Coordinates of C-alpha atoms in Angstrom, one line a residue:
S64 CA 0.0 0.1 0.1
Q65 CA 1.0 3.7 -0.5
P66 CA 2.2 6.0 2.2
Q67 CA -0.5 8.4 3.3
D68 CA -0.9 11.7 4.8
H69 CA -2.9 11.6 8.1
C70 CA -4.2 14.7 9.8
I71 CA -5.5 13.8 13.2
F72 CA -7.7 16.1 15.3
H73 CA -7.9 14.5 18.6
S74 CA -11.5 15.5 19.3
A75 CA -12.8 14.5 16.1
I76 CA -11.0 11.2 16.0
M77 CA -12.2 10.2 19.5
G78 CA -15.6 9.1 18.2
L79 CA -14.1 6.9 15.3
A80 CA -11.8 5.3 17.9
S81 CA -14.4 4.4 20.4
Q82 CA -16.8 3.2 17.6
R83 CA -14.1 0.6 16.4
M84 CA -13.0 -0.2 20.0
H85 CA -15.8 -3.1 20.5
R86 CA -16.0 -6.2 18.2
S87 CA -19.3 -8.0 17.6
S88 CA -18.6 -9.9 20.8
G89 CA -18.5 -6.8 22.9
E90 CA -15.0 -7.4 24.1
P91 CA -12.6 -4.6 24.1
A92 CA -10.3 -4.5 21.1
L93 CA -7.5 -3.5 23.6
V94 CA -7.4 -7.1 24.9
E95 CA -5.8 -8.5 21.7
R96 CA -3.0 -6.2 22.2
G97 CA -1.7 -8.3 25.0
V98 CA -0.6 -7.6 28.7
I99 CA 0.7 -4.0 28.1
M100 CA -2.6 -2.6 26.9
D101 CA -4.5 -4.5 29.5
K102 CA -2.4 -2.8 32.3
A103 CA -2.8 0.6 30.6
K104 CA -6.5 0.0 30.7
L105 CA -6.5 -1.0 34.2
I106 CA -4.4 2.0 35.3
S107 CA -7.0 4.3 33.3
V108 CA -10.0 2.6 35.1
C109 CA -8.4 2.8 38.5
G110 CA -7.8 6.5 38.1
S111 CA -11.7 7.1 37.7
I112 CA -12.6 5.2 40.9
P113 CA -13.7 7.8 43.6
F114 CA -11.0 8.2 46.5
L115 CA -8.5 5.9 44.5
G116 CA -8.1 8.2 41.6
P117 CA -7.3 11.3 43.5
S118 CA -4.9 9.3 45.7
L119 CA -3.1 8.0 42.7
R120 CA -2.9 11.5 41.3
K121 CA -1.6 12.7 44.7
M122 CA 1.2 10.1 44.4
A123 CA 1.9 11.1 40.9
R124 CA 2.6 14.6 41.8
R125 CA 5.5 13.7 44.1
Y126 CA 7.6 13.2 41.2
P127 CA 10.1 16.2 40.9
E128 CA 9.4 18.6 38.0
G129 CA 11.2 17.8 34.9
S130 CA 12.2 14.3 36.1
I131 CA 12.7 11.6 33.3
V132 CA 10.6 8.6 33.5
N133 CA 10.1 5.6 31.4
I134 CA 6.7 4.9 29.9
E135 CA 5.9 1.3 30.8
N136 CA 2.4 0.9 29.5
G137 CA 0.4 1.5 26.2
H138 CA 1.8 1.7 22.8
L139 CA 4.8 4.0 23.9
A140 CA 5.9 1.4 26.4
G141 CA 9.9 1.7 26.4
Y142 CA 9.8 5.4 25.5
R143 CA 11.0 8.2 28.0
W144 CA 9.0 11.2 29.2
Q145 CA 10.0 14.2 30.8
R146 CA 7.4 15.0 33.5
S147 CA 5.7 18.3 33.9
Q148 CA 3.1 19.2 36.4
R149 CA 1.4 21.2 33.7
Y150 CA 0.4 18.1 31.9
V151 CA -1.6 15.0 32.8
S152 CA 0.0 11.9 34.6
G153 CA -1.7 9.7 31.8
Y154 CA 1.2 10.8 29.2
W155 CA 4.1 9.2 31.4
L156 CA 1.8 6.3 32.6
G157 CA 1.1 5.4 29.0
H158 CA -2.7 5.1 29.3
Y159 CA -3.7 8.5 28.1
E160 CA -6.5 8.2 25.3
L161 CA -6.3 4.5 24.8
P162 CA -8.9 4.6 22.0
I163 CA -6.9 7.4 20.0
Q164 CA -3.6 5.3 20.8
E165 CA -5.3 2.1 19.4
C166 CA -6.6 4.3 16.2
L167 CA -3.2 5.7 15.3
V168 CA -1.5 2.3 15.5
R169 CA -4.1 0.7 13.2
E170 CA -4.2 3.6 10.7
L171 CA -0.6 4.7 10.4
K172 CA 1.8 2.9 8.6
P173 CA 5.6 2.9 7.8
G174 CA 6.4 5.8 5.4
D175 CA 3.2 7.7 6.1
V176 CA 3.1 11.6 7.0
F177 CA 1.2 12.3 10.3
Y178 CA 0.2 15.8 11.3
D179 CA -0.4 16.3 14.8
I180 CA -2.6 19.4 15.1
G181 CA -2.8 20.8 18.5
A182 CA 0.0 18.6 19.8
N183 CA 0.0 19.7 23.4
A184 CA 2.8 17.9 25.3
G185 CA 3.8 15.7 22.4
F186 CA 2.4 12.4 23.4
F187 CA 0.6 11.8 20.0
T188 CA 3.7 13.1 18.1
L189 CA 5.8 10.3 19.9
L190 CA 3.3 7.7 18.9
G191 CA 3.0 8.9 15.3
S192 CA 6.7 9.0 15.0
K193 CA 6.8 5.2 16.4
C194 CA 4.1 4.3 13.8
V195 CA 5.4 6.1 10.5
G196 CA 9.0 4.8 11.4
P197 CA 12.1 6.4 10.1
T198 CA 10.8 6.5 6.6
G199 CA 7.7 8.6 7.6
Q200 CA 7.4 12.1 8.7
V201 CA 5.6 13.7 11.6
F202 CA 4.7 17.5 11.9
A203 CA 3.6 18.7 15.4
F204 CA 1.8 22.1 15.4
D205 CA 1.1 23.9 18.5
P206 CA 0.7 27.7 19.1
L207 CA 1.8 27.8 22.8
P208 CA 5.5 28.1 23.5
E209 CA 5.4 26.1 26.7
N210 CA 3.9 23.1 24.6
V211 CA 6.3 23.5 21.8
H212 CA 9.2 23.3 24.4
S213 CA 7.6 20.2 25.9
I214 CA 7.3 18.6 22.3
R215 CA 10.8 19.4 21.3
S216 CA 12.0 18.0 24.6
Q217 CA 10.2 14.8 24.3
V218 CA 11.3 14.2 20.6
K219 CA 15.0 15.0 21.6
L220 CA 14.8 12.8 24.7
N221 CA 13.6 9.9 22.6
G222 CA 16.1 10.5 19.6
L223 CA 13.4 11.0 17.2
E224 CA 14.7 12.3 13.7
N225 CA 11.4 12.1 11.7
C226 CA 9.6 14.7 13.8
S227 CA 9.3 18.6 12.9
V228 CA 7.7 20.9 15.5
V229 CA 5.9 24.0 14.4
E230 CA 5.0 26.7 16.7
A231 CA 1.8 27.8 15.0
A232 CA -1.9 27.2 15.1
V233 CA -3.5 25.5 12.2
S234 CA -6.8 27.1 10.8
D235 CA -8.7 27.5 7.5
Q236 CA -8.5 31.3 8.1
Q237 CA -6.0 34.0 9.2
G238 CA -6.4 35.8 12.1
I239 CA -5.8 36.0 15.9
V240 CA -7.9 33.8 18.1
K241 CA -8.0 34.0 22.0
F242 CA -8.4 30.7 23.9

C-alpha cells in the first residue's frame, strides 16, 4: 500500500476510535494487544474510581518537576517522558486516550506522514513517529511556547529524527484567536 498523509484532530478522532473499540462479541479490542494494553486500561480505570483516583494523582505529583521516567504501558512502552506538573499523568503512565492510541496504531503505516494538530505535550507526536517509522514524517503543530518546548524535549529525549515541530496554530483562516 502507498504511504498516506494523516491529519488527526484529537477530538474528532475520538468518536471513530471508540466506535471501533468493540468487536461484535462486545469484548474490548485492547485485549488483543496483550498484557501491556490490559495494564494501561487497568490504570486508566483505577484513575476514575472515587478516592482511589485522587490518591493516585497525589502520589504522581510527588515526582520532581522535569524528572525523566520510562513509559511502561500503552503503545509507547519503552519510550522516555520528561514530566511536567502542567500536563496529565496519563502521558507518562502510558494510558492517555487509549482509543486514540489504538486508532493511530491501526491507521498509521511505515512511510506515512502524520500531522499532529494541537500537539499539546507531544504524546501523539511520539506515537505517530513510532508508527510511521524512520521513512515517515511527523509534523507537530501547537501555538503555545510552553507546549512547543515540551514537544521538542520529548522528541529529543527519545532521539526521534522524523519529527518537525511548528510553533503555530492551524486554521482555515488567518487571524488572531483567544483561547
